[in-house]
Structure formats: structure tokens, C-alpha cells
XYZ file of N, CA, C and O in Angstrom:
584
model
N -11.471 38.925 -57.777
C -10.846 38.883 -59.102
C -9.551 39.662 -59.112
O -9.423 40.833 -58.755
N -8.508 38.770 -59.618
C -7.320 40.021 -60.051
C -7.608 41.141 -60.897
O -8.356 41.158 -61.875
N -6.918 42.096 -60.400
C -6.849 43.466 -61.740
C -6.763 43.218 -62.455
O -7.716 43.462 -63.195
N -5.473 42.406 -63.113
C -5.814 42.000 -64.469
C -6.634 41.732 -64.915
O -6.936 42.310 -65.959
N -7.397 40.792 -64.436
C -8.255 39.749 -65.262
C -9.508 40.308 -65.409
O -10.381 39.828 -66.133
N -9.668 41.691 -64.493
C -10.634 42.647 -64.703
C -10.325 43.363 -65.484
O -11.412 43.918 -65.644
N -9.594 43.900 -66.237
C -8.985 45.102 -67.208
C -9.325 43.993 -68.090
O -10.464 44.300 -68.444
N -9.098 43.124 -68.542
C -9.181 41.654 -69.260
C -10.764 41.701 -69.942
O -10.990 41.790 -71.149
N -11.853 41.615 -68.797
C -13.242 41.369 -69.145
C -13.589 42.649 -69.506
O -14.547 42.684 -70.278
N -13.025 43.931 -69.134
C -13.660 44.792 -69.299
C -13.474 45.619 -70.774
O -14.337 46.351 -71.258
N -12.309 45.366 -71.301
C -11.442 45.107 -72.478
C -12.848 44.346 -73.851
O -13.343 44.708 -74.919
N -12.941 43.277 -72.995
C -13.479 42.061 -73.943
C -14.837 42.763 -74.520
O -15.174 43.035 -75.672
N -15.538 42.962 -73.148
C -17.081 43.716 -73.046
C -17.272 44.844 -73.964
O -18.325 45.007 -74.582
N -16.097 45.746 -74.070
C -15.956 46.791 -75.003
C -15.687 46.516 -75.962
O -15.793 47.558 -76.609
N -15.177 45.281 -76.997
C -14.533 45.111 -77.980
C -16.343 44.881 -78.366
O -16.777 45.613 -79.255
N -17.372 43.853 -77.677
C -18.345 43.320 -77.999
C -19.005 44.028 -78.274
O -19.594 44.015 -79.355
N -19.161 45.017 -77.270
C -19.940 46.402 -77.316
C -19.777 47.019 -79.091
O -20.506 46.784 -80.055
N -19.012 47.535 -79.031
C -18.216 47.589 -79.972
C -18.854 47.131 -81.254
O -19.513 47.936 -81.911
N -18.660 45.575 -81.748
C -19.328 44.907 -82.365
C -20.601 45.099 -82.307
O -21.089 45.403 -83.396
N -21.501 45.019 -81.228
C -23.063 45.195 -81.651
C -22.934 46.622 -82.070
O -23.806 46.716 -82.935
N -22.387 47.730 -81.970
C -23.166 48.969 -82.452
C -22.866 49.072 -84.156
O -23.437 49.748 -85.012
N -21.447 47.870 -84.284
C -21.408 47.926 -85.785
C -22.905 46.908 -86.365
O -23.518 46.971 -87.431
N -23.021 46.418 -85.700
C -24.037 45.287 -86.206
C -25.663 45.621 -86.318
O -26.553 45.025 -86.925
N -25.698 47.031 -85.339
C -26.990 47.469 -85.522
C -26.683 48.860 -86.602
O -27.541 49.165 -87.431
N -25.793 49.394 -86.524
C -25.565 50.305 -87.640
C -25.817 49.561 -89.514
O -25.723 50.178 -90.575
N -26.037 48.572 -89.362
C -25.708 47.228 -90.862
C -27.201 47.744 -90.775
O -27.690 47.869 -91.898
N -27.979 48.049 -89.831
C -29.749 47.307 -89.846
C -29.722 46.018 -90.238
O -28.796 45.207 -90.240
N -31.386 45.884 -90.728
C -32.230 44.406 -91.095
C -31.608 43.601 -89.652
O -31.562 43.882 -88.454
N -31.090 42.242 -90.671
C -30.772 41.438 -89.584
C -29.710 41.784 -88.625
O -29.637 41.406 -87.456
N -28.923 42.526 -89.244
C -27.781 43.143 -87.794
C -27.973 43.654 -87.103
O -27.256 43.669 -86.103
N -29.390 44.603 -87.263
C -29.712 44.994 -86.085
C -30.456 43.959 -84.671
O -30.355 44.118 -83.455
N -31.099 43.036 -85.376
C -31.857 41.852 -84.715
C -30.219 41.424 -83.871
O -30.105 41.449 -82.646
N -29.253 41.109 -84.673
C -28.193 40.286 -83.951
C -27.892 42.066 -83.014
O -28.730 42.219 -82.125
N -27.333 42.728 -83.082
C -26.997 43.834 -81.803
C -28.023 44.120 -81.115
O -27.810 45.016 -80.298
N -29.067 43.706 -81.125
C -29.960 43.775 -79.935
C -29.833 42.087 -78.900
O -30.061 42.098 -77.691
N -29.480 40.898 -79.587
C -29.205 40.300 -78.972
C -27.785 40.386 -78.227
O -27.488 40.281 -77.037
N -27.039 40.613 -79.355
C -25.563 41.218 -77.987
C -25.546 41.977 -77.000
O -24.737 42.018 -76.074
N -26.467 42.600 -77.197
C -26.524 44.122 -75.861
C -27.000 43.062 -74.751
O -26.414 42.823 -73.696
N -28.414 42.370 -75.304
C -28.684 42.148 -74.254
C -28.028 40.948 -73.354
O -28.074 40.930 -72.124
N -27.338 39.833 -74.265
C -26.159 38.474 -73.651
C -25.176 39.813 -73.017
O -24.550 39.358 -72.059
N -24.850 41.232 -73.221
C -23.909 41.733 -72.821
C -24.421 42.576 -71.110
O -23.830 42.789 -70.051
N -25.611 42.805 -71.565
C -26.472 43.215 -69.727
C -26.344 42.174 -69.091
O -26.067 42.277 -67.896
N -26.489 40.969 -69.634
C -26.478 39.926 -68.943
C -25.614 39.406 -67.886
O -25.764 39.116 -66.699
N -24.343 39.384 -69.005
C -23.091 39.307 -68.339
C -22.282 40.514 -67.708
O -21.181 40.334 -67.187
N -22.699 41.362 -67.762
C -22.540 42.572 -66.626
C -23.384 42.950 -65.797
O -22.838 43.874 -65.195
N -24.429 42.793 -65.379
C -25.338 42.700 -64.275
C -24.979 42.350 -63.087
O -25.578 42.828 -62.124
N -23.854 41.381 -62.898
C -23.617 41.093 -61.324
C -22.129 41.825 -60.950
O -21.422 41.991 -59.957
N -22.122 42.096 -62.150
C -20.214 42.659 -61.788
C -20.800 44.092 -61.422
O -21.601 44.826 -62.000
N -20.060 44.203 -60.192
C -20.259 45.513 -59.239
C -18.946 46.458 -59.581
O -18.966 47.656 -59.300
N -17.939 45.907 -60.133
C -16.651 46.565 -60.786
C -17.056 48.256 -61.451
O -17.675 48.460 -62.495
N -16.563 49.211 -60.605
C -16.176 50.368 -61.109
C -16.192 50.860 -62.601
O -16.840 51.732 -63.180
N -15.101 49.846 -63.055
C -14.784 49.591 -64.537
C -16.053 49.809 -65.481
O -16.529 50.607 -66.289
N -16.202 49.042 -65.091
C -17.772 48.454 -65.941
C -19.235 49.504 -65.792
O -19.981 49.755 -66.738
N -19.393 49.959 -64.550
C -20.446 51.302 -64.578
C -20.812 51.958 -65.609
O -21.889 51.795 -66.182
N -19.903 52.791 -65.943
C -20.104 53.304 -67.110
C -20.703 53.143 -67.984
O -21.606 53.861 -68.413
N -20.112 51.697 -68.606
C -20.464 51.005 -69.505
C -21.774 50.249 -69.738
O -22.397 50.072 -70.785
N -22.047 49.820 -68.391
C -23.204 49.340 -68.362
C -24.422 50.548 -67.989
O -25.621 50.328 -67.816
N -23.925 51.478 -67.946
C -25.328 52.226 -68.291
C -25.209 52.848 -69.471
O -26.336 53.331 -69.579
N -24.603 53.178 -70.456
C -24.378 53.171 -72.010
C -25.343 51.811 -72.371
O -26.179 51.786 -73.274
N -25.109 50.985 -71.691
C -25.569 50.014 -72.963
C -26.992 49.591 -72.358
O -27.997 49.038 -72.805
N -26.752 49.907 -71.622
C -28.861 49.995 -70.986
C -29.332 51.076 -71.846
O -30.242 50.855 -72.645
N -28.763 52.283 -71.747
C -29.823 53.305 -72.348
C -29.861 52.997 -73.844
O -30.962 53.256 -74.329
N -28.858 52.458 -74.817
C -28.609 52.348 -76.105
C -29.671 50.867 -76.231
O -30.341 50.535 -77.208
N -29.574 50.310 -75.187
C -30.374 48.621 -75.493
C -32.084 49.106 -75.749
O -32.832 48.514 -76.527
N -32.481 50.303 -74.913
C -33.449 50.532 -74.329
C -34.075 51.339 -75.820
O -35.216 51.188 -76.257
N -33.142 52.089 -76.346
C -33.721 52.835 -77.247
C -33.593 51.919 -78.749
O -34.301 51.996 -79.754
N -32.625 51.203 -78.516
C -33.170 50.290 -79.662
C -34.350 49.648 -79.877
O -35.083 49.573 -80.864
N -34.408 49.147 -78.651
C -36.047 48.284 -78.674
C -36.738 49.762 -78.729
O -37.818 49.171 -78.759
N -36.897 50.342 -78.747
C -38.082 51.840 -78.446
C -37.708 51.500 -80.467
O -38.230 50.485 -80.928
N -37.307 51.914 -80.919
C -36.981 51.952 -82.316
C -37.530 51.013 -83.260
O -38.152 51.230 -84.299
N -37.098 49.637 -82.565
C -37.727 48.442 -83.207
C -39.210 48.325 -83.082
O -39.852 47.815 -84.001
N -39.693 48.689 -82.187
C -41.182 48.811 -81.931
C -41.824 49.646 -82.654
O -42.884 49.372 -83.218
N -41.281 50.677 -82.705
C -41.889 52.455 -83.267
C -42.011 51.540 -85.292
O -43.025 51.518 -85.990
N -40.941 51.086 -85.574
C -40.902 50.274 -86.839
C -41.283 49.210 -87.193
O -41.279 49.005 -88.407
N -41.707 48.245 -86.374
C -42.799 47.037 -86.475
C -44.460 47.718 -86.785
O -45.227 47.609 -87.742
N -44.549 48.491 -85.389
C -45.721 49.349 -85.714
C -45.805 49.939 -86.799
O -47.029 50.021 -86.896
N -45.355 50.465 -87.789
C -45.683 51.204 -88.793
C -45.452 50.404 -89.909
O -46.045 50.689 -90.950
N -44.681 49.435 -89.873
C -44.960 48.218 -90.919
C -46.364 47.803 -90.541
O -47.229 48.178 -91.332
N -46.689 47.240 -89.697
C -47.669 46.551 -89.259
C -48.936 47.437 -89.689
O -49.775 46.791 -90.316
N -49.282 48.973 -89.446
C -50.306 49.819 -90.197
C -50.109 49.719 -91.203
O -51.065 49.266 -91.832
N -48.933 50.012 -91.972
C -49.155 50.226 -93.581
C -49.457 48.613 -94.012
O -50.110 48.627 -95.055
N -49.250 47.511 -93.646
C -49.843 46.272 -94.336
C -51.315 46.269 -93.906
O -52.043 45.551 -94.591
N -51.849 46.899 -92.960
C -53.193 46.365 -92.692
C -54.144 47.461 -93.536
O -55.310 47.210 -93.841
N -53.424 48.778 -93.881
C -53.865 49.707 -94.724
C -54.284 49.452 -95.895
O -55.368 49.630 -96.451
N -52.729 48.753 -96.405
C -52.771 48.119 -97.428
C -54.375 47.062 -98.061
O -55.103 47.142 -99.050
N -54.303 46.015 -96.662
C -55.505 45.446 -97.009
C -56.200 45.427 -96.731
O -56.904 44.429 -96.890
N -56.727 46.775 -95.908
C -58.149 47.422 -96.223
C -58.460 47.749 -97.611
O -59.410 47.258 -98.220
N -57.521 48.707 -98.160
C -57.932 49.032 -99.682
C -57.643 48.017 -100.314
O -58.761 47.841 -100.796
N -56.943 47.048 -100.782
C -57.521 45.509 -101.140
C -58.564 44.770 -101.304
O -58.917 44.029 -102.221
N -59.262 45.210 -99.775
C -60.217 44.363 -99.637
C -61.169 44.955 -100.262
O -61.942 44.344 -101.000
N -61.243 46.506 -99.994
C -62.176 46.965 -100.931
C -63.137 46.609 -102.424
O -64.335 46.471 -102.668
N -61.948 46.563 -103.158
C -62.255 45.546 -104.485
C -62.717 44.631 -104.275
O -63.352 44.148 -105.213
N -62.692 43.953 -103.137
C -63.443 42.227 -102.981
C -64.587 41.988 -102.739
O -65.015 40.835 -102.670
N -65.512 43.342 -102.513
C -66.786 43.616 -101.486
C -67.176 43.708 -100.355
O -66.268 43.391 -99.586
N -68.480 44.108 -99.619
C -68.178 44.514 -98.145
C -67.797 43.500 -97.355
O -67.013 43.676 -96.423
N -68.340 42.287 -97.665
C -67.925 41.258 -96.684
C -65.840 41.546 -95.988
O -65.229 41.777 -94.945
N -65.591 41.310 -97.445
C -63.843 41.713 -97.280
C -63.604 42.988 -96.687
O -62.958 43.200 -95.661
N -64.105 43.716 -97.325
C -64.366 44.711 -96.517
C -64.198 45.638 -94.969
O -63.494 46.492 -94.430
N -65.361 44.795 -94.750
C -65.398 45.266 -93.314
C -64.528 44.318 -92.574
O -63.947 44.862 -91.636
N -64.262 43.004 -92.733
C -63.315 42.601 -92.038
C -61.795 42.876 -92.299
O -61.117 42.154 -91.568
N -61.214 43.500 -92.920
C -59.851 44.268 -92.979
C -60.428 45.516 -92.055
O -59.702 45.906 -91.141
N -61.689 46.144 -92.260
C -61.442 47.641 -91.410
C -61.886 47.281 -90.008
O -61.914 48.101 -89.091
N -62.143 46.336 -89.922
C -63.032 45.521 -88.603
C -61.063 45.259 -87.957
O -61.011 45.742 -86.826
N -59.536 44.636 -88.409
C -58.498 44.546 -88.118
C -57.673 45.811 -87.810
O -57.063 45.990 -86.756
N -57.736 46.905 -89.136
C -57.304 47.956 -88.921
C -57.887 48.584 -87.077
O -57.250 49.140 -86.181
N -58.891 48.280 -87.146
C -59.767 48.786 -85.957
C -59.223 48.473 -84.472
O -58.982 49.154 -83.475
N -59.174 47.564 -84.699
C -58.724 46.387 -83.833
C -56.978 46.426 -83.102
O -56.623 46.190 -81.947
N -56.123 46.842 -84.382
C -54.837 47.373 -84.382
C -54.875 48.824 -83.893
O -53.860 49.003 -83.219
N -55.704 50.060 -83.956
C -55.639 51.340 -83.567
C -56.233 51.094 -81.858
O -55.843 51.643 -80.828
N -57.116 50.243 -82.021
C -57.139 50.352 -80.170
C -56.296 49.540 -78.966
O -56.185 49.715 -77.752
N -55.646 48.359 -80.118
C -54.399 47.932 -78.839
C -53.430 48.914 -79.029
O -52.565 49.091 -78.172
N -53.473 49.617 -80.119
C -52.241 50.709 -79.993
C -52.499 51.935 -78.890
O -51.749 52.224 -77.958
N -53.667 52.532 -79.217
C -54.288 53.545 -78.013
C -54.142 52.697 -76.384
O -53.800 53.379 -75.418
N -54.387 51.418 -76.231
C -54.415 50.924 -75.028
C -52.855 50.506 -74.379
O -52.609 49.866 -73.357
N -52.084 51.008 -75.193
C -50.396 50.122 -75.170
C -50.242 51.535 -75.019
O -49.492 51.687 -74.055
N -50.541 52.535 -75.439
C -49.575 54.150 -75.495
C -51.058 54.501 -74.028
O -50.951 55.661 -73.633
N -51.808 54.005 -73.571
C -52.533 54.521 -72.283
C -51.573 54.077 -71.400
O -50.975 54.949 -70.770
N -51.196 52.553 -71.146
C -50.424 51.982 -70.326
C -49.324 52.814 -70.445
O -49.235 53.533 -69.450
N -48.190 53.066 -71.502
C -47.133 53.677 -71.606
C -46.985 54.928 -71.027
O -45.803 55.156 -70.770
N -47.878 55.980 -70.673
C -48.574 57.196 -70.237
C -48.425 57.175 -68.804
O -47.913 58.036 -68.088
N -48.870 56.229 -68.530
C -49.309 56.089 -66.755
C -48.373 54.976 -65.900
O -48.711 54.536 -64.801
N -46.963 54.552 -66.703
C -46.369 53.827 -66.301
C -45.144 54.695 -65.495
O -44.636 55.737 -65.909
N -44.803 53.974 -64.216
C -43.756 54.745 -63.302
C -42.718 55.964 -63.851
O -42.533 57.094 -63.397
N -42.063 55.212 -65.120
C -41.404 55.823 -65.631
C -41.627 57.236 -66.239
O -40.865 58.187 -66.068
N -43.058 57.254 -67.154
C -43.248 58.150 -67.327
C -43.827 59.123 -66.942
O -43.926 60.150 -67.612
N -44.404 58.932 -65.567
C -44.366 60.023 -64.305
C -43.715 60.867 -63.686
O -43.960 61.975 -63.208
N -42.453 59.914 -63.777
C -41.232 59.815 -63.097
C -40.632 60.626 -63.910
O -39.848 61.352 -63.297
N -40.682 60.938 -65.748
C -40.001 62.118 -66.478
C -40.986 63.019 -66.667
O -40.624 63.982 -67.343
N -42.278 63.043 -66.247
C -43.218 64.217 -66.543
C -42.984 64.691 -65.212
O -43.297 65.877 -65.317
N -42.489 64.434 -63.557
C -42.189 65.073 -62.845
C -40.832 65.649 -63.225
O -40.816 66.871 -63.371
N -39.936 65.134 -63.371
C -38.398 65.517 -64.101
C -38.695 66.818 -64.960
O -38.025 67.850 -64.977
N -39.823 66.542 -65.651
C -39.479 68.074 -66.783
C -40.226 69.163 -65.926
O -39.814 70.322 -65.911
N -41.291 68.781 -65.241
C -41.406 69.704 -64.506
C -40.650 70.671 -63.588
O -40.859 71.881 -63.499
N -39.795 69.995 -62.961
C -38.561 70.872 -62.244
C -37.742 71.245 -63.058
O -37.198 72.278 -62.670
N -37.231 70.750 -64.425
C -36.609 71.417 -64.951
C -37.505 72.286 -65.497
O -36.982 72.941 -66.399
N -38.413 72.495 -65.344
C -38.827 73.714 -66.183
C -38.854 74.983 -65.220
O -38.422 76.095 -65.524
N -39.436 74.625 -64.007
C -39.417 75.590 -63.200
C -38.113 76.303 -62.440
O -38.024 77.410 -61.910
N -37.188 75.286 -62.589
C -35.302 75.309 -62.588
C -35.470 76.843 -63.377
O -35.544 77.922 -62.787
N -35.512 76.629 -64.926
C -35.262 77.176 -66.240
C -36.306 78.542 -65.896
O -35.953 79.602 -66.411
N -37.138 78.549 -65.340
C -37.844 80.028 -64.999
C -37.246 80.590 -64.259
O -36.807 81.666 -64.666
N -36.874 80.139 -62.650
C -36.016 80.693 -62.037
C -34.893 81.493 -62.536
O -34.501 82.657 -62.452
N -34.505 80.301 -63.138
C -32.732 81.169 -63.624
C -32.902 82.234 -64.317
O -32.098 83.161 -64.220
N -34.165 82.305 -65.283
C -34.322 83.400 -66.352
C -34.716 84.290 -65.664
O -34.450 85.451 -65.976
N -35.573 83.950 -64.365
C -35.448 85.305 -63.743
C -34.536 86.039 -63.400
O -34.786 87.234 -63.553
N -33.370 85.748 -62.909
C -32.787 86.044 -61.990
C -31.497 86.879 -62.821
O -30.717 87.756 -62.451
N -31.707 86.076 -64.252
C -30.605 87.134 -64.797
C -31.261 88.803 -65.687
O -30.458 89.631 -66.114
């Protein structure tokens, strides 16, 4: 590729960039649309090995990454408070209604416990429970020493 035409894409990528963080800053649906730009934007920076672009593309991995962490953390808690909701609903209706709203609620607290077990024991988060470990023992050292 010419220089130019790399200063060019890399220009473009940032203007887009750009655009999704206004578009997830809007929320509701703008945020739905800047999570799709980030990710048409990993997309199209994934094979470019360009200098330029480094940077950038790990900005918008970690920002893509914590959006979805966000969107999830907020589906989930919509998703409890409606099933909360119609548990005590159902209440009024008798046990039959009843127990099948707390029989769902139920049902929702253990794929959640089984999704945050997986999340626990997944590479990554080994991989930062070893990380804080050295920094912690880093952070003793030094305090010793002064």
C-alpha cells in the first residue's frame, strides 16, 4: 500500500471510531448501532499489520469488549427485575402461577451461577487472578524496601 493511502484508511477508521463512541454515548439504540461499528471496524482492521493502526486497534478491542461486558451486566438485570416482577404477579393468581414464575426465576439464578462458574475458570480470568497476584507481591516488595 502507498503511504498515502494508508494515512487515508487510517484517517477514515478514526473518523468511524469516532462516530461509534458518539453513537454509544446516545445509548438505547445507538448504543446497539456502536457496538455494531466497533465490531464491522475489528473487522476491517484485523488483517492490516500497519503500525498506524495498532494502537487503535487495541483501543477498540478493549472499548468493544467492555461494551458487550455492559450490555450483558444490563440485559441481566432487566431480565431479573421482569421475572421478579412476575413472580409477585403471579402471586395474586395462585400457586399454580405461582410456582411456575418462581420455578423461572429459579431457573434464571442457576444459568446465571453456571455462566459466572464458567466466567471464573476461563483462561482469561486466571490469567488476571495470576496478574494481580504479582502485582501484589510487586506492591509488598516495594513497600518494603522504602
Amino acid at each position: 500500500r502507498a503511504a498515502g493511502r494508508c494515512g487515508e484508511d487510517e484517517a477514515a477508521v478514526r473518523v468511524r471510531w469516532q462516530e461509534a463512541k458518539l453513537q454509544w454515548a446516545g445509548g438505547g439504540v445507538g448504543a446497539a448501532e456502536a457496538v455494531r461499528l466497533a465490531r464491522a471496524l475489528l473487522e476491517e482492521v484485523a488483517g492490516d499489520g500497519s503500525a498506524e493502526l495498532s494502537a487503535l486497534r487495541v483501543r477498540l478491542e478493549r472499548t468493544y469488549g467492555g461494551w458487550l461486558d455492559e450490555l450483558r451486566a444490563e440485559r441481566r438485570a432487566a431480565i431479573e427485575e421482569t421475572l421478579l416482577h412476575a413472580q409477585s404477579a403471579a402471586d395474586a393468581l395462585g400457586p399454580r402461577s405461582a410456582s411456575k414464575a418462581l420455578y423461572e426465576v429459579g431457573a434464571f439464578y442457576e444459568r446465571q451461577a453456571a455462566a459466572l462458574e464458567l466466567d471464573a475458570s476461563s483462561a482469561a480470568a486466571l490469567a488476571a487472578r495470576a496478574q494481580r497476584s504479582r502485582l501484589e507481591s510487586d506492591l509488598r516488595r516495594l513497600r518494603r524496601q522504602q
